[in-house]
Short mmCIF file of C-alpha atoms in Angstrom, two decimals:
data_model
loop_
_atom_site.label_atom_id
_atom_site.label_comp_id
_atom_site.label_asym_id
_atom_site.label_seq_id
_atom_site.Cartn_x
_atom_site.Cartn_y
_atom_site.Cartn_z
CA MET A 1 -23.83 -42.35 9.25
CA ARG A 2 -20.18 -41.22 9.20
CA PRO A 3 -19.01 -43.77 11.83
CA LEU A 4 -20.76 -46.55 9.91
CA ALA A 5 -19.01 -45.47 6.71
CA PHE A 6 -15.66 -45.43 8.51
CA TRP A 7 -15.90 -48.86 10.13
CA SER A 8 -17.13 -50.40 6.90
CA GLY A 9 -14.28 -48.73 5.04
CA ILE A 10 -11.63 -49.82 7.53
CA VAL A 11 -12.74 -53.44 7.16
CA CYS A 12 -12.60 -53.15 3.37
CA ALA A 13 -9.11 -51.58 3.55
CA ALA A 14 -7.89 -54.42 5.79
CA LEU A 15 -9.29 -57.09 3.46
CA CYS A 16 -7.82 -55.38 0.40
CA GLY A 17 -4.46 -55.08 2.17
CA LEU A 18 -4.38 -58.80 2.89
CA VAL A 19 -4.79 -59.43 -0.83
CA ASP A 20 -2.30 -56.77 -1.97
CA PRO A 21 -0.93 -53.82 0.02
CA VAL A 22 -1.33 -51.61 -3.06
CA TRP A 23 -5.09 -52.14 -2.98
CA GLY A 24 -5.08 -51.62 0.77
CA TYR A 25 -3.51 -48.18 0.49
CA ALA A 26 -5.84 -47.36 -2.41
CA ALA A 27 -8.78 -48.23 -0.14
CA VAL A 28 -7.33 -45.89 2.53
CA PHE A 29 -7.30 -43.14 -0.11
CA VAL A 30 -10.99 -43.65 -0.87
CA LEU A 31 -11.84 -43.93 2.83
CA SER A 32 -10.08 -40.62 3.57
CA LEU A 33 -11.91 -38.84 0.77
CA VAL A 34 -15.27 -40.14 1.99
CA GLN A 35 -14.55 -39.07 5.57
CA ILE A 36 -13.47 -35.57 4.50
CA ALA A 37 -16.68 -35.25 2.51
CA MET A 38 -18.77 -36.31 5.51
CA LEU A 39 -16.97 -33.88 7.82
CA GLY A 40 -18.26 -30.92 5.85
CA SER A 41 -20.54 -29.36 8.48
CA ALA A 42 -19.35 -26.25 10.30
CA GLY A 43 -19.58 -28.00 13.66
CA GLY A 44 -17.59 -31.04 12.55
CA SER A 45 -14.26 -31.96 14.10
CA VAL A 46 -11.37 -29.89 12.80
CA PHE A 47 -8.92 -32.46 14.14
CA LEU A 48 -10.51 -35.28 12.15
CA LEU A 49 -10.46 -33.12 9.04
CA ILE A 50 -6.72 -32.52 9.40
CA HIS A 51 -6.18 -36.15 10.42
CA TYR A 52 -7.71 -37.45 7.20
CA ALA A 53 -5.92 -34.81 5.13
CA ALA A 54 -2.62 -36.08 6.58
CA ILE A 55 -3.64 -39.71 5.91
CA LEU A 56 -4.56 -38.74 2.37
CA THR A 57 -1.21 -37.04 1.86
CA TYR A 58 1.30 -39.41 3.42
CA PHE A 59 -0.34 -42.81 3.79
CA SER A 60 -2.53 -43.58 0.78
CA ILE A 61 -1.68 -43.02 -2.89
CA ALA A 62 2.02 -42.32 -2.28
CA PRO A 63 2.90 -45.73 -0.75
CA ALA A 64 0.51 -47.48 -3.17
CA MET A 65 2.36 -46.05 -6.18
CA GLN A 66 5.75 -46.74 -4.60
CA ILE A 67 4.94 -50.39 -3.92
CA SER A 68 3.42 -50.95 -7.37
CA HIS A 69 6.56 -49.55 -9.04
CA ASP A 70 9.06 -51.27 -6.69
CA ILE A 71 10.49 -47.93 -5.58
CA ASP A 72 13.10 -48.06 -2.84
CA PHE A 73 14.65 -45.34 -0.67
CA TRP A 74 17.96 -44.83 1.08
CA ASP A 75 19.69 -47.80 -0.61
CA ALA A 76 17.52 -50.23 1.34
CA GLY A 77 16.27 -52.24 -1.62
CA VAL A 78 12.74 -53.44 -2.33
CA MET A 79 10.64 -54.66 0.59
CA ARG A 80 8.49 -57.78 0.52
CA ALA A 81 4.73 -57.45 0.11
CA ASP A 82 4.03 -59.00 3.52
CA SER A 83 6.16 -56.31 5.20
CA HIS A 84 4.15 -53.60 3.48
CA THR A 85 0.94 -55.36 4.51
CA GLN A 86 2.04 -55.46 8.15
CA ALA A 87 2.91 -51.75 8.02
CA LEU A 88 -0.54 -51.04 6.54
CA MET A 89 -2.22 -52.91 9.40
CA LEU A 90 -0.44 -50.70 11.96
CA LEU A 91 -1.81 -47.65 10.15
CA LEU A 92 -5.35 -49.08 10.11
CA LEU A 93 -5.18 -49.86 13.83
CA TYR A 94 -4.13 -46.28 14.54
CA MET A 95 -7.00 -44.94 12.41
CA ALA A 96 -9.41 -47.22 14.26
CA GLY A 97 -8.18 -45.89 17.62
CA VAL A 98 -8.68 -42.30 16.48
CA GLU A 99 -12.28 -42.97 15.49
CA ALA A 100 -13.02 -45.08 18.59
CA ALA A 101 -12.34 -42.03 20.75
CA ARG A 102 -15.06 -40.15 18.83
CA LEU A 103 -17.85 -42.69 19.22
CA GLY A 104 -20.99 -41.04 20.55
CA GLU A 105 -19.71 -37.53 19.85
CA ARG A 106 -22.10 -35.26 18.00
CA ASP A 107 -21.22 -32.28 15.87
CA ALA A 108 -21.90 -28.93 17.49
CA PRO A 109 -24.49 -26.68 15.82
CA ALA A 110 -23.03 -24.23 13.34
CA ASP A 111 -24.35 -21.22 15.26
CA ALA A 112 -22.71 -22.41 18.48
CA MET A 113 -19.32 -22.42 16.78
CA ALA A 114 -19.64 -18.71 15.99
CA ARG A 115 -20.15 -17.49 19.53
CA ARG A 116 -17.53 -15.13 20.82
CA ASP A 117 -15.84 -15.63 24.15
CA GLY A 118 -16.80 -12.62 26.24
CA ARG A 119 -13.97 -13.17 28.70
CA MET A 120 -11.37 -12.02 26.20
CA ALA A 121 -11.00 -8.63 24.55
CA GLU A 122 -8.43 -7.53 22.01
CA LEU A 123 -6.13 -4.73 23.05
CA ALA A 124 -6.49 -1.48 21.14
CA ASN A 125 -2.76 -1.30 20.46
CA ALA A 126 -2.34 -5.04 19.84
CA GLN A 127 -1.22 -4.54 16.26
CA LEU A 128 1.68 -2.31 17.22
CA LEU A 129 2.71 -4.73 19.96
CA LEU A 130 2.61 -7.68 17.58
CA LEU A 131 4.54 -5.85 14.90
CA GLY A 132 7.16 -4.78 17.44
CA CYS A 133 7.49 -8.36 18.65
CA ALA A 134 7.92 -9.58 15.08
CA VAL A 135 10.66 -7.02 14.46
CA PHE A 136 12.41 -7.99 17.70
CA ALA A 137 12.25 -11.72 16.84
CA PHE A 138 13.53 -10.99 13.34
CA ALA A 139 16.47 -9.08 14.84
CA ALA A 140 17.23 -12.13 16.99
CA LEU A 141 17.82 -14.10 13.79
CA LEU A 142 20.71 -11.75 12.99
CA VAL A 143 22.59 -12.86 16.10
CA LYS A 144 23.64 -16.02 14.25
CA PRO A 145 22.95 -15.36 10.57
CA GLU A 146 24.76 -18.54 9.51
CA LEU A 147 21.83 -20.51 10.96
CA ASN A 148 19.14 -18.47 9.25
CA PHE A 149 20.30 -16.76 6.07
CA VAL A 150 22.57 -19.36 4.48
CA ALA A 151 21.31 -22.33 2.49
CA ARG A 152 20.95 -25.44 4.63
CA GLY A 153 23.91 -27.77 4.42
CA VAL A 154 26.54 -25.22 3.34
CA ALA A 155 26.94 -23.21 6.51
CA GLY A 156 29.95 -25.19 7.63
CA LEU A 157 28.23 -26.31 10.81
CA GLY A 158 29.61 -29.61 11.95
CA SER A 159 27.78 -32.18 13.99
CA GLU A 160 30.62 -32.13 16.49
CA ASP A 161 29.28 -28.89 17.93
CA ASN A 162 27.41 -29.99 21.06
CA ASN A 163 25.57 -26.68 21.30
CA LEU A 164 24.28 -26.75 17.72
CA ALA A 165 20.85 -28.16 18.58
CA ILE A 166 20.30 -25.62 21.36
CA ASP A 167 21.50 -22.78 19.12
CA PHE A 168 19.05 -23.81 16.40
CA ILE A 169 16.15 -23.70 18.86
CA PHE A 170 16.98 -20.35 20.48
CA TYR A 171 18.53 -18.49 17.54
CA SER A 172 16.57 -19.96 14.63
CA THR A 173 13.46 -22.09 15.26
CA LEU A 174 11.85 -20.10 18.09
CA PRO A 175 12.47 -16.60 16.62
CA LYS A 176 11.18 -17.72 13.21
CA LEU A 177 8.02 -19.13 14.74
CA VAL A 178 7.50 -15.96 16.79
CA VAL A 179 7.68 -13.92 13.58
CA LEU A 180 5.26 -16.32 11.87
CA MET A 181 2.79 -16.37 14.76
CA CYS A 182 2.80 -12.58 15.03
CA PHE A 183 2.01 -12.48 11.32
CA VAL A 184 -0.81 -15.02 11.81
CA ALA A 185 -2.31 -12.94 14.64
CA LEU A 186 -2.08 -9.75 12.59
CA ALA A 187 -3.57 -11.46 9.54
CA ILE A 188 -6.53 -12.73 11.58
CA GLN A 189 -7.15 -9.24 12.93
CA ALA A 190 -6.87 -7.79 9.42
CA LEU A 191 -9.44 -10.29 8.13
CA ARG A 192 -11.82 -9.13 10.84
CA ARG A 193 -11.29 -5.36 10.79
CA ARG A 194 -10.61 -4.91 7.06
CA THR A 195 -9.06 -1.49 7.50
CA LEU A 196 -6.16 -0.03 5.57
CA TRP A 197 -4.10 0.19 8.75
CA SER A 198 -4.63 -3.45 9.72
CA TRP A 199 -3.84 -4.67 6.19
CA GLY A 200 -0.70 -2.54 6.12
CA VAL A 201 0.62 -3.85 9.43
CA ALA A 202 -0.16 -7.42 8.39
CA GLY A 203 1.68 -6.81 5.10
CA ILE A 204 4.81 -5.63 6.92
CA ALA A 205 4.68 -8.71 9.15
CA PHE A 206 4.27 -10.90 6.08
CA GLY A 207 7.41 -9.38 4.58
CA LEU A 208 9.37 -10.15 7.74
CA ALA A 209 7.97 -13.69 7.80
CA ALA A 210 8.83 -14.29 4.14
CA ILE A 211 12.46 -13.33 4.74
CA ALA A 212 12.79 -15.05 8.10
CA ALA A 213 11.19 -18.36 7.09
CA ASN A 214 12.08 -18.69 3.43
CA PRO A 215 12.27 -22.34 2.31
CA VAL A 216 15.95 -22.19 1.37
CA ASN A 217 17.06 -22.31 4.99
CA THR A 218 13.92 -23.19 6.95
CA ALA A 219 12.69 -26.66 7.85
CA ARG A 220 9.34 -27.51 6.34
CA GLN A 221 8.02 -28.39 9.80
CA VAL A 222 8.51 -24.73 10.74
CA LEU A 223 6.61 -23.60 7.65
CA LEU A 224 3.71 -25.94 8.40
CA ILE A 225 3.51 -25.14 12.11
CA GLY A 226 3.91 -21.41 11.51
CA LEU A 227 1.65 -20.83 8.50
CA LEU A 228 -0.96 -23.59 8.52
CA PRO A 229 -2.70 -22.07 11.62
CA LEU A 230 -3.87 -19.15 9.48
CA LEU A 231 -5.47 -21.54 6.98
CA VAL A 232 -7.03 -23.57 9.79
CA HIS A 233 -8.58 -20.39 11.22
CA ALA A 234 -9.85 -19.15 7.87
CA LEU A 235 -11.03 -22.41 6.28
CA ALA A 236 -11.60 -25.14 8.88
CA ARG A 237 -15.16 -24.13 9.72
CA GLY A 238 -16.26 -23.03 6.29
CA ARG A 239 -14.29 -24.29 3.29
CA ARG A 240 -13.19 -27.71 4.49
CA TRP A 241 -12.51 -29.24 1.09
CA LEU A 242 -10.27 -26.28 0.29
CA LEU A 243 -8.27 -26.74 3.51
CA ALA A 244 -7.79 -30.46 2.90
CA GLY A 245 -6.80 -29.76 -0.70
CA LEU A 246 -4.29 -27.11 0.32
CA ILE A 247 -2.66 -29.46 2.84
CA PHE A 248 -2.42 -32.19 0.22
CA GLY A 249 -1.26 -29.90 -2.56
CA SER A 250 1.30 -27.98 -0.53
CA ILE A 251 3.00 -31.17 0.68
CA ALA A 252 2.57 -33.36 -2.38
CA GLY A 253 3.23 -30.60 -4.91
CA LEU A 254 5.39 -27.99 -3.21
CA GLY A 255 7.13 -30.38 -0.84
CA PRO A 256 9.42 -32.06 -3.39
CA VAL A 257 10.13 -28.70 -5.03
CA LEU A 258 11.01 -27.06 -1.71
CA ASN A 259 13.14 -30.10 -0.89
CA LEU A 260 15.09 -29.57 -4.09
CA ILE A 261 15.51 -25.83 -3.47
CA SER A 262 16.45 -26.12 0.19
CA ARG A 263 18.88 -29.02 0.12
CA GLY A 264 18.51 -31.31 -2.89
CA SER A 265 20.35 -29.07 -5.34
CA ILE A 266 23.22 -28.74 -2.86
CA TRP A 267 23.73 -32.49 -2.84
CA GLY A 268 23.26 -32.91 -6.59
CA GLU A 269 19.78 -34.47 -6.44
CA GLU A 270 17.37 -34.31 -9.31
CA LEU A 271 13.75 -33.21 -8.90
CA ARG A 272 11.55 -36.14 -7.95
CA THR A 273 7.86 -35.38 -7.86
CA PHE A 274 5.02 -37.01 -6.00
CA PRO A 275 4.56 -39.88 -5.35
CA PHE A 276 8.19 -40.99 -5.66
CA SER A 277 9.70 -38.19 -3.60
CA GLN A 278 11.67 -39.00 -0.46
CA ASP A 279 9.16 -36.80 1.35
CA PHE A 280 6.85 -39.85 1.31
CA ASP A 281 9.20 -42.54 2.62
CA ALA A 282 7.52 -43.00 6.03
CA MET A 283 5.66 -46.27 5.38
CA PHE A 284 8.62 -47.61 3.40
CA VAL A 285 10.78 -47.09 6.51
CA VAL A 286 8.17 -48.83 8.68
CA ALA A 287 8.13 -51.83 6.32
CA GLY A 288 11.94 -51.85 6.30
CA ILE A 289 12.12 -51.93 10.09
CA LEU A 290 9.55 -54.71 10.32
CA GLU A 291 11.36 -56.76 7.68
CA ARG A 292 15.04 -56.21 8.38
CA ALA A 293 15.34 -55.45 12.08
CA PRO A 294 14.79 -58.01 14.82
CA ILE A 295 11.78 -56.78 16.80
CA PRO A 296 12.73 -56.80 20.50
CA ASP A 297 10.52 -57.47 23.49
CA LEU A 298 7.75 -54.99 24.21
CA GLY A 299 8.95 -51.71 25.70
CA TRP A 300 5.79 -51.11 27.79
CA GLY A 301 5.98 -47.36 27.29
CA ARG A 302 9.74 -46.89 27.22
CA TYR A 303 9.90 -46.27 23.46
CA LEU A 304 7.28 -43.52 23.68
CA LEU A 305 8.87 -42.00 26.80
CA SER A 306 12.22 -41.99 25.01
CA ALA A 307 10.69 -40.24 21.99
CA PHE A 308 8.74 -37.67 24.03
CA SER A 309 11.80 -36.74 26.12
CA PHE A 310 12.99 -34.50 23.28
CA PHE A 311 12.88 -31.47 25.62
CA LEU A 312 15.58 -32.94 27.88
CA PRO A 313 19.34 -32.56 27.24
CA ARG A 314 20.87 -35.53 25.48
CA SER A 315 22.60 -36.67 28.67
CA LEU A 316 19.23 -36.75 30.49
CA LYS A 317 17.19 -38.36 27.70
CA MET A 318 14.89 -41.07 29.02
CA PHE A 319 15.70 -44.61 27.91
CA PRO A 320 18.23 -43.65 25.20
CA ASP A 321 18.56 -47.30 24.12
CA PHE A 322 14.86 -47.44 23.18
CA ASP A 323 15.17 -45.59 19.88
CA PRO A 324 14.32 -47.82 16.88
CA LEU A 325 16.11 -45.51 14.44
CA GLY A 326 19.30 -46.03 16.44
CA TRP A 327 19.33 -49.81 16.12
CA SER A 328 22.42 -51.17 14.42
CA ALA A 329 20.24 -53.21 12.06
CA ILE A 330 18.56 -50.01 10.89
CA LEU A 331 21.78 -48.06 10.51
CA GLY A 332 23.21 -50.99 8.56
CA ASN A 333 20.29 -51.26 6.12
CA PHE A 334 19.64 -47.59 5.37
CA SER A 335 22.12 -45.15 3.89
CA GLN A 336 21.20 -42.43 6.38
CA ALA A 337 19.90 -42.12 9.96
CA ASN A 338 17.58 -39.15 9.34
CA LEU A 339 14.52 -41.31 8.75
CA SER A 340 10.81 -40.74 9.25
CA LEU A 341 9.07 -43.06 11.70
CA PRO A 342 5.33 -42.48 12.25
CA PRO A 343 4.52 -42.37 15.97
CA PHE A 344 2.02 -45.25 15.83
CA THR A 345 4.97 -47.49 14.96
CA THR A 346 6.73 -46.43 18.14
CA ALA A 347 3.57 -47.37 20.05
CA TYR A 348 3.68 -50.78 18.34
CA PHE A 349 7.14 -51.43 19.77
CA ASP A 350 5.78 -50.64 23.23
CA PHE A 351 2.44 -52.49 23.28
CA GLY A 352 2.34 -54.74 20.24
CA LEU A 353 -0.67 -54.62 17.94
CA ALA A 354 -2.72 -52.89 20.66
CA GLY A 355 -0.22 -50.01 20.71
CA PRO A 356 -1.31 -48.13 17.55
CA ALA A 357 -5.00 -48.38 18.50
CA LEU A 358 -4.40 -47.22 22.09
CA PHE A 359 -2.14 -44.42 20.90
CA GLY A 360 -4.69 -43.24 18.35
CA PHE A 361 -7.41 -43.29 21.00
CA ALA A 362 -5.28 -41.17 23.38
CA VAL A 363 -4.32 -38.64 20.69
CA SER A 364 -7.89 -38.25 19.45
CA ALA A 365 -9.29 -37.90 22.98
CA ALA A 366 -6.72 -35.19 23.76
CA PHE A 367 -7.69 -33.24 20.65
CA ARG A 368 -11.36 -33.09 21.62
CA ALA A 369 -10.61 -30.07 23.80
CA VAL A 370 -8.67 -28.48 20.94
CA ASP A 371 -11.66 -28.98 18.63
CA ARG A 372 -13.89 -27.02 20.99
CA ALA A 373 -11.39 -24.15 21.06
CA VAL A 374 -11.38 -23.57 17.29
CA GLN A 375 -14.12 -21.01 16.73
CA ALA A 376 -13.75 -18.36 14.08
CA GLY A 377 -15.20 -15.62 16.30
CA ARG A 378 -12.87 -16.08 19.26
CA PRO A 379 -10.37 -13.35 20.17
CA VAL A 380 -6.77 -13.99 19.18
CA SER A 381 -5.60 -15.22 22.58
CA GLY A 382 -2.65 -17.42 23.48
CA SER A 383 -4.88 -20.45 24.03
CA TYR A 384 -6.59 -19.96 20.67
CA LEU A 385 -3.32 -19.61 18.76
CA ALA A 386 -1.89 -22.61 20.63
CA ALA A 387 -4.92 -24.67 19.56
CA LEU A 388 -4.31 -23.69 15.94
CA VAL A 389 -0.62 -24.56 16.27
CA LEU A 390 -1.36 -28.00 17.74
CA LEU A 391 -3.74 -28.77 14.88
CA ALA A 392 -1.14 -27.64 12.35
CA ALA A 393 1.62 -29.58 14.10
CA TYR A 394 -0.40 -32.79 13.79
CA VAL A 395 0.46 -32.97 10.07
CA PRO A 396 4.25 -33.34 10.53
CA PHE A 397 3.57 -35.35 13.72
CA MET A 398 1.92 -38.07 11.63
CA ARG A 399 5.00 -38.43 9.47
CA GLY A 400 7.33 -38.45 12.47
CA PRO A 401 9.56 -39.11 14.14
CA ILE A 402 8.44 -37.69 17.49
CA LEU A 403 12.01 -36.84 18.46
CA GLY A 404 12.52 -34.66 15.38
CA TRP A 405 9.03 -33.14 15.49
CA GLY A 406 9.01 -32.21 19.18
CA PRO A 407 11.28 -29.13 19.23
CA PHE A 408 9.34 -27.52 16.37
CA ALA A 409 5.95 -28.17 18.00
CA ALA A 410 7.09 -26.97 21.43
CA SER A 411 8.60 -23.82 19.92
CA GLY A 412 5.37 -23.21 18.02
CA VAL A 413 3.25 -23.42 21.17
CA ILE A 414 5.60 -21.03 22.99
CA ALA A 415 5.44 -18.59 20.07
CA ALA A 416 1.64 -18.86 20.07
CA PHE A 417 1.41 -17.85 23.72
CA ILE A 418 3.84 -14.97 23.17
CA ALA A 419 1.80 -13.61 20.26
CA GLY A 420 -1.48 -14.28 22.02
CA SER A 421 -0.42 -12.47 25.17
CA LEU A 422 0.30 -9.37 23.11
CA SER A 423 -2.95 -9.61 21.18
CA SER A 424 -5.50 -10.00 23.97
CA ARG A 425 -5.98 -9.87 27.69
CA THR A 426 -8.41 -11.30 30.18
CA ARG A 427 -11.38 -9.15 31.03
CA ARG A 428 -14.36 -9.96 33.16
CA ALA A 429 -17.57 -10.19 31.17
CA MET A 430 -19.75 -8.08 33.36
CA THR A 431 -21.60 -4.84 32.93
CA ARG A 432 -20.81 -2.10 35.38
CA VAL A 433 -23.55 0.46 36.13
CA VAL A 434 -22.26 3.93 36.97
CA ARG A 435 -24.60 6.39 38.65
CA ARG A 436 -23.74 10.03 38.83
CA ARG A 437 -25.50 12.79 40.74
CA LEU A 438 -28.54 10.75 41.57
CA PRO A 439 -31.26 12.84 43.18
CA SER A 440 -31.63 12.24 46.89
CA ALA A 441 -34.97 11.51 48.44
#
């Protein structure tokens, strides 16, 4: 029933988009709501739930309202309707690829999702280890306090510093995510044990996390990747509407406010609320690239390889010329280079109209293993925390660009394995029979 509703809805959204892109995005809004409602069972895909929550947040009502009111961003002017329609079609192709990878898949029974993994057992002193790790990571933030405890944009850090990106990863992003993941692990254990000691330790970790990752000097990707895993664990299998609503509300409601607090007030910006906030400029940028930049020949994978080589030093970056946001036509049409480019657009530059569908299929197929890992009863291991982090990281991944998202996601996975290794250890699930002083025949 759910696949039939999706494919019918995607056809309706495409037809509405051909008439007017505003109606097309409105149809995507309705389609996302229907899919979230039909994913309500405990055994349903957590990935698809978060996927449609991200679609609902970034790619439905926000661009519809922007187009209908002729809103423009970054001094680029108003885009033509046909450019917005083409951008919408790339989104619909990506959504179709995501669902195509799930054809024939059945939801797991609710009771199967609650089974514990007997191969893992939580350490008795895991809480002390996690708290100690959080304190150590917090202390690492003090090595370079100008990166972590000064409002973003006023620290006097110039772009001419070649080591700035590396310093941010090792002295800011990674320690902050370690603190956050230790708090997530402690919070999960507190929810299970419900003892005064566990709540107290989790409270101390929360205090460290609140100071380390406050929104004044912390990227919102770090907040999503570091805190959303706790909500995924607590709500994804039970209160799915609440999880989708929290994702939508935190980004659509708190996002513009946090943007103003963290950097907007520094640059003299006024508060702009959803849906006209610059937090929702992704599809506007896609339409701008399609309209005002000459589309080159197909990259046949080089655009995606260039984007996913974020872990390499700049001098070793793969195919540095295959970066759409670095095109002179883009830099000449937009007032800044820090733009959001959804990854399915990068796939379009590589493989044409087949690119978004193929990319969506590959992403959805990869997340099938992650779906199976998310079970509320599992011990807090590195693999379990990494699965939660990957699901959380999908939300900023959808907005893009891959190059800007990658360091945060990679740091989050590393932090998840660090926290998980302190929280649990492998143990064989076997019963040992001990016989003492058995009578002899």
